[in-house]
Amino acid sequence: MTMNPVHVKICCMASVEEAHCAAGHGASAVGLVGEMPSGPGVIGAKAAAAIAREAPPGLETFLLTSGESAADIASELAICP
């Protein structure tokens, strides 16, 4: 029987330190919560960009957005590629 690796994404990272901690405990990805109308974990695109830029090698980052139009999403991606 071949075992496939388990990939885990931890959401709502609020700092570079949290992203490094998640990676150190085996996470393969982290979620960064961009501008939202409400809800926990919102850090905004500029903070998300800083975390994504300084994430350890091999850790994937995902920007969660409430943008609904291509233009809204593109403007967030311009800040947090």
PDB file of C-alpha atoms in Angstrom:
ATOM      1  CA  MET A   1       0.000   0.000   0.000  1.00  0.00           C
ATOM      2  CA  THR A   2       1.401   3.373  -1.018  1.00  0.00           C
ATOM      3  CA  MET A   3       0.773   6.247   1.362  1.00  0.00           C
ATOM      4  CA  ASN A   4       0.182   9.644  -0.209  1.00  0.00           C
ATOM      5  CA  PRO A   5       1.513  12.638   1.697  1.00  0.00           C
ATOM      6  CA  VAL A   6      -0.998  14.759   3.567  1.00  0.00           C
ATOM      7  CA  HIS A   7      -0.958  18.472   2.737  1.00  0.00           C
ATOM      8  CA  VAL A   8      -2.246  20.868   5.385  1.00  0.00           C
ATOM      9  CA  LYS A   9      -3.077  24.582   5.007  1.00  0.00           C
ATOM     10  CA  ILE A  10      -3.357  26.687   8.144  1.00  0.00           C
ATOM     11  CA  CYS A  11      -5.465  29.803   7.709  1.00  0.00           C
ATOM     12  CA  CYS A  12      -5.519  33.281   9.249  1.00  0.00           C
ATOM     13  CA  MET A  13      -1.785  33.879   9.566  1.00  0.00           C
ATOM     14  CA  ALA A  14      -1.224  37.272  11.199  1.00  0.00           C
ATOM     15  CA  SER A  15       2.573  37.488  11.152  1.00  0.00           C
ATOM     16  CA  VAL A  16       5.739  36.164   9.568  1.00  0.00           C
ATOM     17  CA  GLU A  17       6.483  34.391  12.857  1.00  0.00           C
ATOM     18  CA  GLU A  18       3.157  32.533  12.709  1.00  0.00           C
ATOM     19  CA  ALA A  19       3.881  31.414   9.135  1.00  0.00           C
ATOM     20  CA  HIS A  20       7.304  30.097  10.178  1.00  0.00           C
ATOM     21  CA  CYS A  21       5.722  28.343  13.173  1.00  0.00           C
ATOM     22  CA  ALA A  22       3.103  26.688  10.942  1.00  0.00           C
ATOM     23  CA  ALA A  23       5.818  25.516   8.533  1.00  0.00           C
ATOM     24  CA  GLY A  24       7.918  24.242  11.422  1.00  0.00           C
ATOM     25  CA  HIS A  25       4.996  22.105  12.562  1.00  0.00           C
ATOM     26  CA  GLY A  26       4.474  20.553   9.140  1.00  0.00           C
ATOM     27  CA  ALA A  27       2.038  22.851   7.331  1.00  0.00           C
ATOM     28  CA  SER A  28       2.537  22.851   3.580  1.00  0.00           C
ATOM     29  CA  ALA A  29       0.577  26.083   3.049  1.00  0.00           C
ATOM     30  CA  VAL A  30      -0.846  29.072   4.898  1.00  0.00           C
ATOM     31  CA  GLY A  31      -3.859  31.258   4.234  1.00  0.00           C
ATOM     32  CA  LEU A  32      -3.627  35.033   4.389  1.00  0.00           C
ATOM     33  CA  VAL A  33      -6.948  36.821   4.863  1.00  0.00           C
ATOM     34  CA  GLY A  34      -7.150  39.998   2.771  1.00  0.00           C
ATOM     35  CA  GLU A  35      -9.749  42.736   3.050  1.00  0.00           C
ATOM     36  CA  MET A  36     -13.128  41.297   4.058  1.00  0.00           C
ATOM     37  CA  PRO A  37     -16.405  42.945   5.036  1.00  0.00           C
ATOM     38  CA  SER A  38     -16.283  41.089   8.377  1.00  0.00           C
ATOM     39  CA  GLY A  39     -14.917  38.043  10.101  1.00  0.00           C
ATOM     40  CA  PRO A  40     -11.811  36.990  11.997  1.00  0.00           C
ATOM     41  CA  GLY A  41      -8.241  37.020  10.788  1.00  0.00           C
ATOM     42  CA  VAL A  42      -8.331  39.990   8.411  1.00  0.00           C
ATOM     43  CA  ILE A  43      -4.846  41.453   7.964  1.00  0.00           C
ATOM     44  CA  GLY A  44      -5.086  43.273   4.640  1.00  0.00           C
ATOM     45  CA  ALA A  45      -3.119  42.889   1.434  1.00  0.00           C
ATOM     46  CA  LYS A  46       0.023  44.771   2.517  1.00  0.00           C
ATOM     47  CA  ALA A  47       0.514  42.627   5.632  1.00  0.00           C
ATOM     48  CA  ALA A  48      -0.290  39.503   3.612  1.00  0.00           C
ATOM     49  CA  ALA A  49       2.341  40.519   1.065  1.00  0.00           C
ATOM     50  CA  ALA A  50       4.967  40.856   3.803  1.00  0.00           C
ATOM     51  CA  ILE A  51       4.146  37.387   5.141  1.00  0.00           C
ATOM     52  CA  ALA A  52       4.173  35.847   1.650  1.00  0.00           C
ATOM     53  CA  ARG A  53       7.483  37.522   0.829  1.00  0.00           C
ATOM     54  CA  GLU A  54       9.156  36.218   4.012  1.00  0.00           C
ATOM     55  CA  ALA A  55       7.563  32.763   4.128  1.00  0.00           C
ATOM     56  CA  PRO A  56      10.059  29.926   4.424  1.00  0.00           C
ATOM     57  CA  PRO A  57      11.020  28.120   1.203  1.00  0.00           C
ATOM     58  CA  GLY A  58       8.516  25.445   0.231  1.00  0.00           C
ATOM     59  CA  LEU A  59       5.611  26.983   2.160  1.00  0.00           C
ATOM     60  CA  GLU A  60       2.805  27.906  -0.225  1.00  0.00           C
ATOM     61  CA  THR A  61       0.749  31.013   0.504  1.00  0.00           C
ATOM     62  CA  PHE A  62      -2.855  31.677  -0.471  1.00  0.00           C
ATOM     63  CA  LEU A  63      -4.577  35.061  -0.352  1.00  0.00           C
ATOM     64  CA  LEU A  64      -8.222  34.791   0.647  1.00  0.00           C
ATOM     65  CA  THR A  65     -10.244  37.673  -0.751  1.00  0.00           C
ATOM     66  CA  SER A  66     -13.815  38.875  -0.844  1.00  0.00           C
ATOM     67  CA  GLY A  67     -13.198  40.549  -4.200  1.00  0.00           C
ATOM     68  CA  GLU A  68     -15.801  39.514  -6.729  1.00  0.00           C
ATOM     69  CA  SER A  69     -14.636  41.194  -9.892  1.00  0.00           C
ATOM     70  CA  ALA A  70     -11.485  40.512 -11.851  1.00  0.00           C
ATOM     71  CA  ALA A  71     -10.428  44.139 -11.293  1.00  0.00           C
ATOM     72  CA  ASP A  72     -10.823  43.863  -7.492  1.00  0.00           C
ATOM     73  CA  ILE A  73      -8.826  40.644  -7.355  1.00  0.00           C
ATOM     74  CA  ALA A  74      -6.166  41.999  -9.719  1.00  0.00           C
ATOM     75  CA  SER A  75      -5.686  45.079  -7.520  1.00  0.00           C
ATOM     76  CA  GLU A  76      -5.119  42.861  -4.460  1.00  0.00           C
ATOM     77  CA  LEU A  77      -2.734  40.650  -6.413  1.00  0.00           C
ATOM     78  CA  ALA A  78      -0.756  43.731  -7.446  1.00  0.00           C
ATOM     79  CA  ILE A  79      -0.055  44.316  -3.737  1.00  0.00           C
ATOM     80  CA  CYS A  80       0.221  40.657  -2.707  1.00  0.00           C
ATOM     81  CA  PRO A  81       1.415  38.604  -5.691  1.00  0.00           C
TER      82      PRO A  81
END
